[in-house]
CSV table of C-alpha atoms and ligand atoms in Angstrom, one decimal:
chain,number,residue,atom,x,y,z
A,1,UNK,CA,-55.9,-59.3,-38.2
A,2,UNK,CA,-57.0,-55.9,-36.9
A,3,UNK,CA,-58.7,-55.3,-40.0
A,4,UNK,CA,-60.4,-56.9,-42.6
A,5,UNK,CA,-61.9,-56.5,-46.0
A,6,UNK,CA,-65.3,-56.7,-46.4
A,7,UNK,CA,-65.2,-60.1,-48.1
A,8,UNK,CA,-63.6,-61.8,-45.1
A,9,UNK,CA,-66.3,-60.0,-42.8
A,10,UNK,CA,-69.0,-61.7,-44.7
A,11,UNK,CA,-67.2,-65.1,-44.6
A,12,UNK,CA,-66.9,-64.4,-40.9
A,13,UNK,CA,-70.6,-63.9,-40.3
A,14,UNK,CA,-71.7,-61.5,-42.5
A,15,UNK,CA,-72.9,-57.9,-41.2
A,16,UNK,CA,-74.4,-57.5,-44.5
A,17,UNK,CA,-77.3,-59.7,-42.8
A,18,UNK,CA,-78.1,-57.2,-40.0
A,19,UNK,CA,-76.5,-59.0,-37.7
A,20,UNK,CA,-75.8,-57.1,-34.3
A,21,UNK,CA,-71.8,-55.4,-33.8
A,22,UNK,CA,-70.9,-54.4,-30.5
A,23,UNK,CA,-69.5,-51.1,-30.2
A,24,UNK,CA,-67.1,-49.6,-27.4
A,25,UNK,CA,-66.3,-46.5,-26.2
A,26,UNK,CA,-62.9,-45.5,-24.6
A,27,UNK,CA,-63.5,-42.3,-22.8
A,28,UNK,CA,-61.3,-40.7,-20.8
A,29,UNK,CA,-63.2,-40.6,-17.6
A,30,UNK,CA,-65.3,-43.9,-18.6
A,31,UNK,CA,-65.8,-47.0,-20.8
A,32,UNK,CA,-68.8,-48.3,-22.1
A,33,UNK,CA,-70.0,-51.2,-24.4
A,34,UNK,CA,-73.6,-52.1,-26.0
A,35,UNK,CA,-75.1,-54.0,-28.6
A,36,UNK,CA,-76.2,-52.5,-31.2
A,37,UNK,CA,-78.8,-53.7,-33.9
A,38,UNK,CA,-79.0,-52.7,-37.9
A,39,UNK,CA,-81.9,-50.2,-36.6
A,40,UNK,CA,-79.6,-48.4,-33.8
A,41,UNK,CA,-81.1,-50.3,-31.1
A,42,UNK,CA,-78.7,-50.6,-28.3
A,43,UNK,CA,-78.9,-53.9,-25.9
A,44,UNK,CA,-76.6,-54.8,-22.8
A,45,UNK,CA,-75.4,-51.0,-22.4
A,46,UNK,CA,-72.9,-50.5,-19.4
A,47,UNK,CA,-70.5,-48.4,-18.6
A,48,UNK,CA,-67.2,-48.5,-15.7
A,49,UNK,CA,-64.5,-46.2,-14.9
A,50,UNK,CA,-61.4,-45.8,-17.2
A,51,UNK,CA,-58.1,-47.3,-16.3
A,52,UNK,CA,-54.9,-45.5,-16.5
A,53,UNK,CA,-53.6,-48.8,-17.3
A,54,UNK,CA,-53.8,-49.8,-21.0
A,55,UNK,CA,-53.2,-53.4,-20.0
A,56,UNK,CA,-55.8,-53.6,-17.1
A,57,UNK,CA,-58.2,-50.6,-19.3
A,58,UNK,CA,-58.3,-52.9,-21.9
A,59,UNK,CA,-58.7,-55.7,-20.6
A,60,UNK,CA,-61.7,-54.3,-18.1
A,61,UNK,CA,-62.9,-53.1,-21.7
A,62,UNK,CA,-63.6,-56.0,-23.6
A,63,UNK,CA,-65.0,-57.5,-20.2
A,64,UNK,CA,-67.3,-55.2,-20.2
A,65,UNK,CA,-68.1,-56.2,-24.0
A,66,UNK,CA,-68.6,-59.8,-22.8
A,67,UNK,CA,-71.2,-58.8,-20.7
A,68,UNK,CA,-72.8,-56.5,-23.0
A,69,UNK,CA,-73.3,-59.5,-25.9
A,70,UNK,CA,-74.3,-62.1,-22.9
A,71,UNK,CA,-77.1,-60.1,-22.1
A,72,UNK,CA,-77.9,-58.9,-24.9
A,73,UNK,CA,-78.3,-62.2,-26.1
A,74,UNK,CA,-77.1,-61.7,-29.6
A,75,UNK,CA,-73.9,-63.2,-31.6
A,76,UNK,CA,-72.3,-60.3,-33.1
A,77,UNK,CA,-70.9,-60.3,-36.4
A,78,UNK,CA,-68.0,-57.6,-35.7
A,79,UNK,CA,-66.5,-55.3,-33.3
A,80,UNK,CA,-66.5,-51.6,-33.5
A,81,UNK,CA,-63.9,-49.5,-31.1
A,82,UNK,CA,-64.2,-45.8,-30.4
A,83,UNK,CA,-61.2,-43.7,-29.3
A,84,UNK,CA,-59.6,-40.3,-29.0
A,85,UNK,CA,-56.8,-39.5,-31.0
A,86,UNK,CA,-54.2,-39.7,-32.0
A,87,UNK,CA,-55.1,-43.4,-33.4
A,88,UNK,CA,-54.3,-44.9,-36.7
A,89,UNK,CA,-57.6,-46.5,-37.4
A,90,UNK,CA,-56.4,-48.7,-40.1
A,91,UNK,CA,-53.9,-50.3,-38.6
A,92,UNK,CA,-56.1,-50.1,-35.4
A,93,UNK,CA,-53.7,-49.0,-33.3
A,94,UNK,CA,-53.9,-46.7,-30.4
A,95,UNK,CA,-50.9,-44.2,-30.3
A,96,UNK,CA,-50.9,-41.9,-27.8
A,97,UNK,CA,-54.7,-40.6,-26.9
A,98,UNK,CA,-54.6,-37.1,-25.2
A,99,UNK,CA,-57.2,-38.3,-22.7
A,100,UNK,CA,-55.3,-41.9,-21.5
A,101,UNK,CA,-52.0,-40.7,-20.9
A,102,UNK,CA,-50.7,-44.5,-20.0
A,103,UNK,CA,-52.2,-46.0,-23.3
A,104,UNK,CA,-49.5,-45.6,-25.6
A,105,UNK,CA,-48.8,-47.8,-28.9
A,106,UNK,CA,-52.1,-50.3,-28.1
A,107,UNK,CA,-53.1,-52.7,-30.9
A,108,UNK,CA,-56.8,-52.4,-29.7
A,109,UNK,CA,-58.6,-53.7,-32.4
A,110,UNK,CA,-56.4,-56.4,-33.2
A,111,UNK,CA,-57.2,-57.4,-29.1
A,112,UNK,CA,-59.8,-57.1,-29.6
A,113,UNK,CA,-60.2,-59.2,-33.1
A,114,UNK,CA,-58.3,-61.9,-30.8
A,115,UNK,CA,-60.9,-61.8,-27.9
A,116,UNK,CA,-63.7,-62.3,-29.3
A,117,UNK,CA,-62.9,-64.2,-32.4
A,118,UNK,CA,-64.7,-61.1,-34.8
A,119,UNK,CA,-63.4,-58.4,-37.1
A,120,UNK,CA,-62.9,-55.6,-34.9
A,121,UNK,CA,-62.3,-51.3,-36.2
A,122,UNK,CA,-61.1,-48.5,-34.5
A,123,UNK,CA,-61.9,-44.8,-35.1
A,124,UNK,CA,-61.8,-41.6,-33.3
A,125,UNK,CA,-64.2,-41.2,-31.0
A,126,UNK,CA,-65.6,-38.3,-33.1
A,127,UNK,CA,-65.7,-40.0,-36.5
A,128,UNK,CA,-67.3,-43.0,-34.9
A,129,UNK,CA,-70.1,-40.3,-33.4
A,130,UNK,CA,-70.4,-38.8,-36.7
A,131,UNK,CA,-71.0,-42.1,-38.6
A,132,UNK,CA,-73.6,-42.9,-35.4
A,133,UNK,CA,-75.8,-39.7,-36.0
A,134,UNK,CA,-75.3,-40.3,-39.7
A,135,UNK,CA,-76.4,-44.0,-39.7
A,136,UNK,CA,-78.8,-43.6,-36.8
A,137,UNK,CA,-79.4,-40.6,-35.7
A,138,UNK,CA,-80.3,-36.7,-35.7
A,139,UNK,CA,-78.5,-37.3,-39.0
A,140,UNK,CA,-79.9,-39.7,-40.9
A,141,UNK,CA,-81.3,-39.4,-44.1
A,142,UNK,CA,-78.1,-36.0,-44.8
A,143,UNK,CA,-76.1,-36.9,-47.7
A,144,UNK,CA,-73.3,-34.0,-45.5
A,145,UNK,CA,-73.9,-33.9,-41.9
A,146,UNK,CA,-71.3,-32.5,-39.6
A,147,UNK,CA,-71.1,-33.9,-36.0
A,148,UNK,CA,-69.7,-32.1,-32.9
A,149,UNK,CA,-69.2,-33.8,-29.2
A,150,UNK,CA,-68.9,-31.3,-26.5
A,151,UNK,CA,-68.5,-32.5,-22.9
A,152,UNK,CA,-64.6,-32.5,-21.1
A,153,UNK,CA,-63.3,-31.7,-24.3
A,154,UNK,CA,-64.8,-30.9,-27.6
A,155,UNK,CA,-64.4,-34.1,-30.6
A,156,UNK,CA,-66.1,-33.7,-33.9
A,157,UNK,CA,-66.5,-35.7,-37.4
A,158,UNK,CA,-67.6,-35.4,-40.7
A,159,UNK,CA,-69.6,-37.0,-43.4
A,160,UNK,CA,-69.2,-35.3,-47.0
A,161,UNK,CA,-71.5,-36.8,-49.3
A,162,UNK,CA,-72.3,-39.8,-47.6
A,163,UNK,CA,-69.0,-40.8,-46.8
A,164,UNK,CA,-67.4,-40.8,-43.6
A,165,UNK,CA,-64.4,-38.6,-43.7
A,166,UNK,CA,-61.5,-39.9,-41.9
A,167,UNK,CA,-57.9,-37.8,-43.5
A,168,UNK,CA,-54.7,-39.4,-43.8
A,169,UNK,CA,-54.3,-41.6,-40.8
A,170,UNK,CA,-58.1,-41.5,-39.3
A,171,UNK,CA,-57.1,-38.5,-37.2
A,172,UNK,CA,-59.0,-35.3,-39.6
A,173,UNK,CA,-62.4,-34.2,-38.2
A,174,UNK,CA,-60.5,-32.5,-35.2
A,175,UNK,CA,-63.6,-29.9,-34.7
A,176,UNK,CA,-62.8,-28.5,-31.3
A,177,UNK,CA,-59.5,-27.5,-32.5
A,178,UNK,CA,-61.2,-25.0,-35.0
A,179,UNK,CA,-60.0,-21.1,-34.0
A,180,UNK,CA,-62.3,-19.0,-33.0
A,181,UNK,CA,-59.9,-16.3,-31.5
A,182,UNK,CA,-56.2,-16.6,-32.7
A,183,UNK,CA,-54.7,-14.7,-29.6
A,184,UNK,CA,-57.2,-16.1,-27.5
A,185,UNK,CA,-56.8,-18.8,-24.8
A,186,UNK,CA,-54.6,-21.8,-24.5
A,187,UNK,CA,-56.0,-25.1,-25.9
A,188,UNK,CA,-55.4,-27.7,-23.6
A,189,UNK,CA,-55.9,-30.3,-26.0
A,190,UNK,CA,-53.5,-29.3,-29.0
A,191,UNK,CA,-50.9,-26.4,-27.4
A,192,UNK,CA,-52.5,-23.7,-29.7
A,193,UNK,CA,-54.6,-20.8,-28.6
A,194,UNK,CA,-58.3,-20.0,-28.8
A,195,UNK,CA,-60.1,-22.8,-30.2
A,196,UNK,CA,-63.8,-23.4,-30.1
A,197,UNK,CA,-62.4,-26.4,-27.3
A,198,UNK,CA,-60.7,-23.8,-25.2
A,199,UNK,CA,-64.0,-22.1,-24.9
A,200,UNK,CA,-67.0,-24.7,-25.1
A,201,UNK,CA,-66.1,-27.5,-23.2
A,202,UNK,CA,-67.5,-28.1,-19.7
A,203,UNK,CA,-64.0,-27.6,-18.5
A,204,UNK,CA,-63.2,-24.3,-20.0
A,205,UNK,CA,-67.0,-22.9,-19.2
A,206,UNK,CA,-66.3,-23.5,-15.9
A,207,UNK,CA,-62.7,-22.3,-15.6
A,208,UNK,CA,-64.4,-19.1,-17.3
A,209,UNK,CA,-66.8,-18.6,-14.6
A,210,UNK,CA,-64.0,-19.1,-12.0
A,211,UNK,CA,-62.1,-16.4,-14.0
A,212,UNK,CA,-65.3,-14.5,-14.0
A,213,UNK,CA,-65.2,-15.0,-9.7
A,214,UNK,CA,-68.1,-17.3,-9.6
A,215,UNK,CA,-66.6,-19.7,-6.9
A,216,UNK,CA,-64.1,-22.3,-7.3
A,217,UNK,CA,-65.3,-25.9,-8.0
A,218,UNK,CA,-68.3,-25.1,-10.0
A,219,UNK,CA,-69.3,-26.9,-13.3
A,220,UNK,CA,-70.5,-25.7,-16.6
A,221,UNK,CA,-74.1,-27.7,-15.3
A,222,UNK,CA,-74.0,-25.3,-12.7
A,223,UNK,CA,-73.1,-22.1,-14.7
A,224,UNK,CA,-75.8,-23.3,-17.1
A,225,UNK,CA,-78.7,-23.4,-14.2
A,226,UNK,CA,-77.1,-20.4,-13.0
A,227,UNK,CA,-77.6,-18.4,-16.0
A,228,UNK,CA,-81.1,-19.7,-16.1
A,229,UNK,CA,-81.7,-18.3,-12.7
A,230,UNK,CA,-80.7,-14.7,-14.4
A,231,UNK,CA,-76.9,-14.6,-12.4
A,232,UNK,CA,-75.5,-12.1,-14.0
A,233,UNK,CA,-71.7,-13.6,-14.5
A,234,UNK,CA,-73.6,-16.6,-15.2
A,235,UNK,CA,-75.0,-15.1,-18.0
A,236,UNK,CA,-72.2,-13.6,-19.0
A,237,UNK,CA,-70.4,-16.6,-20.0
A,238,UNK,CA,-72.9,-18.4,-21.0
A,239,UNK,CA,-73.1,-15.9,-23.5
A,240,UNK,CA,-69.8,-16.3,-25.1
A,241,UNK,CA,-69.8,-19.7,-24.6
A,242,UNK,CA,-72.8,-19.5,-26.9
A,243,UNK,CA,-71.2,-17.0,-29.0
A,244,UNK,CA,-67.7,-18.7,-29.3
A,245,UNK,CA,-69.6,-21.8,-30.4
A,246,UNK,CA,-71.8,-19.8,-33.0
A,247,UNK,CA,-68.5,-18.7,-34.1
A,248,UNK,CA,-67.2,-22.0,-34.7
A,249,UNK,CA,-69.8,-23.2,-35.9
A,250,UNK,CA,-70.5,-20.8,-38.7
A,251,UNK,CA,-66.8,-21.7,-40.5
A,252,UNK,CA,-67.5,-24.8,-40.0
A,253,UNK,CA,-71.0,-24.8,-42.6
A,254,UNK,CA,-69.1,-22.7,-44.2
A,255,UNK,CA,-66.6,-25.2,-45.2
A,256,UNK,CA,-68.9,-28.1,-45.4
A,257,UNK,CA,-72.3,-26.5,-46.5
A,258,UNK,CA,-73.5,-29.5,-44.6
A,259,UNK,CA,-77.5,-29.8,-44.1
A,260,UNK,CA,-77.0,-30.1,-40.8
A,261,UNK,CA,-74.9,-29.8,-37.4
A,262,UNK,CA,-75.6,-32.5,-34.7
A,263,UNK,CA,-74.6,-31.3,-31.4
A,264,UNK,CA,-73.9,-34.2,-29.0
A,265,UNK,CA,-71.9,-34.5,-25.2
A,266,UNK,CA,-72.8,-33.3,-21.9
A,267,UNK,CA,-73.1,-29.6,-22.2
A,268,UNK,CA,-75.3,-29.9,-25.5
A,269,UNK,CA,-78.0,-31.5,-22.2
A,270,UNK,CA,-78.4,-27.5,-21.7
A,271,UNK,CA,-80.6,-28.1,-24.9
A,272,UNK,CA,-82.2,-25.0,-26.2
A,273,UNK,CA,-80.5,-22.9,-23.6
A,274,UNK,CA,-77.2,-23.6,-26.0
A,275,UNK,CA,-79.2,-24.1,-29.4
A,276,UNK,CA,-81.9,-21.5,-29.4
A,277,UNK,CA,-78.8,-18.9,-29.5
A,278,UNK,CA,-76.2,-20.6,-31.7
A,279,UNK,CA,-78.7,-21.1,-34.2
A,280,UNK,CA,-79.7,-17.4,-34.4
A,281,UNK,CA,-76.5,-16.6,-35.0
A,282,UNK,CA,-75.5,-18.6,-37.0
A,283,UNK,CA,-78.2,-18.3,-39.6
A,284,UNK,CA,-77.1,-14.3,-39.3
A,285,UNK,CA,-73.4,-15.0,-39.6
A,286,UNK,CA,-73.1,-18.0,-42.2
A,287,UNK,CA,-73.0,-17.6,-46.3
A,288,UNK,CA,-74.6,-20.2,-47.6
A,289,UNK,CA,-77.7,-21.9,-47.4
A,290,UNK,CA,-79.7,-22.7,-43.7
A,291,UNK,CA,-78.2,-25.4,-42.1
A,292,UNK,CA,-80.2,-27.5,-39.2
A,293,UNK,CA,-78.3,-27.2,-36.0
A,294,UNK,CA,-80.1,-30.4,-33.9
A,295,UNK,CA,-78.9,-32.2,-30.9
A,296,UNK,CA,-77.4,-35.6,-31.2
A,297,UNK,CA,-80.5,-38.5,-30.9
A,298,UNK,CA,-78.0,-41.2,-29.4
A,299,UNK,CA,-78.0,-39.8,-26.0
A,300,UNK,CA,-75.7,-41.6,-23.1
A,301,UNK,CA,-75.3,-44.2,-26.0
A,302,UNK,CA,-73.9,-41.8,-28.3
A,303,UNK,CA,-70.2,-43.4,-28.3
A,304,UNK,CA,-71.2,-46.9,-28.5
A,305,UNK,CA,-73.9,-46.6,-31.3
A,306,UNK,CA,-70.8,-44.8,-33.0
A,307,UNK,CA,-68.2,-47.4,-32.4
A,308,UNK,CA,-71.2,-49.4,-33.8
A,309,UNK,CA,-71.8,-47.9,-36.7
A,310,UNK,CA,-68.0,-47.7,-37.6
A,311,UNK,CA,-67.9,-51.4,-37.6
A,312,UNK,CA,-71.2,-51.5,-40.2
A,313,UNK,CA,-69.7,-48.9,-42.6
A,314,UNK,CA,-66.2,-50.0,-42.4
A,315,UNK,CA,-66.8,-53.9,-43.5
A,316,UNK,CA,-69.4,-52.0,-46.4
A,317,UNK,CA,-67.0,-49.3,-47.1
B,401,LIG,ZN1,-56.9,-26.8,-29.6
């Protein structure tokens, strides 16, 4: 089965016990596996390219999870599988993720139950790195914590209370899809125009700066060290990018009065560069009370102590 009650998980090996999961992460550029202990600690972490090919992806996927528990040394008690969405994470199934356009309709966690003889759980890749921060991380210890990944694209989660929200089908938390400009530009992720995604991901800070003339090529790395440098176009969109994400950000604590933001993914690297001014503003813009914006404590591990962590609330949940 793909799933299993929490019951049959303890039957299985028990979790409950602190026993090790191994968590994976199915990015759109690259995989990753590690295992990861009751404490966060992550063992056997390694990463490969993504496949186009679901068969072959998957496959090299759970390979790569092989290796992971081998040297790790442990025998996990479960399997935890993050994704982008679209997904149906209780049925485990991955429908059509934006980011692998060749994986369509994949049973992943019940392959994965299959492989290695374990319950296995899928979630989005953005619920799985809000349960991570919440279980692990910058978060723990928040009853509401909110959780935003922004590298190629921009993912987010959120946990209310405690408890990891996942809407109808395990697709809500949808973050980077949050307007910020209604006429603004397109989203390349959802077909709609001007949100936060369309202006804080690495791919849309550098398309800005090519916009802006900076030359062709460039990365939001480079714009970032750019700015520092005092460039003035640089600067300049750095600036919105800083602002657009304040913006975001701000309905965002509004909605959730979480007591805190964790700020994870590539671009968040730029550290107080990007947090010094999106939590000024912020604070200015936002109605209710402070809310810690903090960058994610996972690191490169970030989507595999998610996937973890998934697999450690979801045979408790
Ligand atoms: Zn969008």
């Amino acid at each position: 089965m793909a799933s299993v009650d929490a019951g049959e998980a303890v039957r299985v090996g028990g979790i409950g016990d602190g026993r090790p999961v191994l968590g994976l992460d199915v990015g759109g550029t690259k995989i990753a596996a590690g295992v990861v202990d009751a404490t966060g600690h992550v063992y056997g972490f390694g990463t490969a390219p993504s496949d186009a090919d679901s068969a072959r992806g998957v496959e090299r996927l759970f390979e790569l999870g092989r290796q992971a528990v081998a040297e790790s040394g442990f025998d996990v008690a479960a399997i935890g599988i993050g994704c982008g969405g679209p997904l149906d994470s209780e049925k485990g199934v991955l429908i059509a993720p934006l980011h692998l356009p060749g994986w369509r309709d994949v049973p992943v966690a019940e392959l994965a139950a299959a492989a290695f003889d374990r319950p296995a759980f899928l979630d989005n890749d953005g619920t799985a790195g809000a349960a991570g921060e919440h279980r692990f991380g910058a978060g723990r210890g928040t009853h509401s914590m909110v959780f935003l990944t922004i590298s190629t694209g921009v993912g987010g989660g959120v946990v209310l209370d405690g408890v990891v929200q996942r809407g109808r089908s395990g697709n809500g938390g949808e973050l980077g899809h949050v307007t910020v400009d209604w006429h603004g530009r397109p989203c390349r992720g959802c077909g709609r125009r001007g949100c936060l995604e369309a202006y804080c991901s690495g791919t849309s800070i550098a398309e800005r700066a090519v916009e802006a003339g900076m030359e062709e090529g460039i990365t939001a790395g480079d714009v970032a060290q750019a700015a520092r440098a005092g460039d003035e176009l640089a600067s300049r969109v750095w600036d919105e990018t800083c602002e657009a994400l304040a913006c975001g950000l701000t309905s965002i604590a509004n909605l959730f009065e979480p007591e805190a933001i964790v700020l994870g993914g590539g671009v968040v690297r730029t550290g107080d560069q990007l947090l010094a001014p999106v939590r000024a503003a912020v604070a200015e813009q936002m109605i209710g009370p402070p809310v810690s914006i903090v960058a994610a404590a996972s690191g490169d591990a970030v989507g595999v102590v998610g996937a973890a962590a998934i697999a450690y609330e979801r045979v408790h949940r």
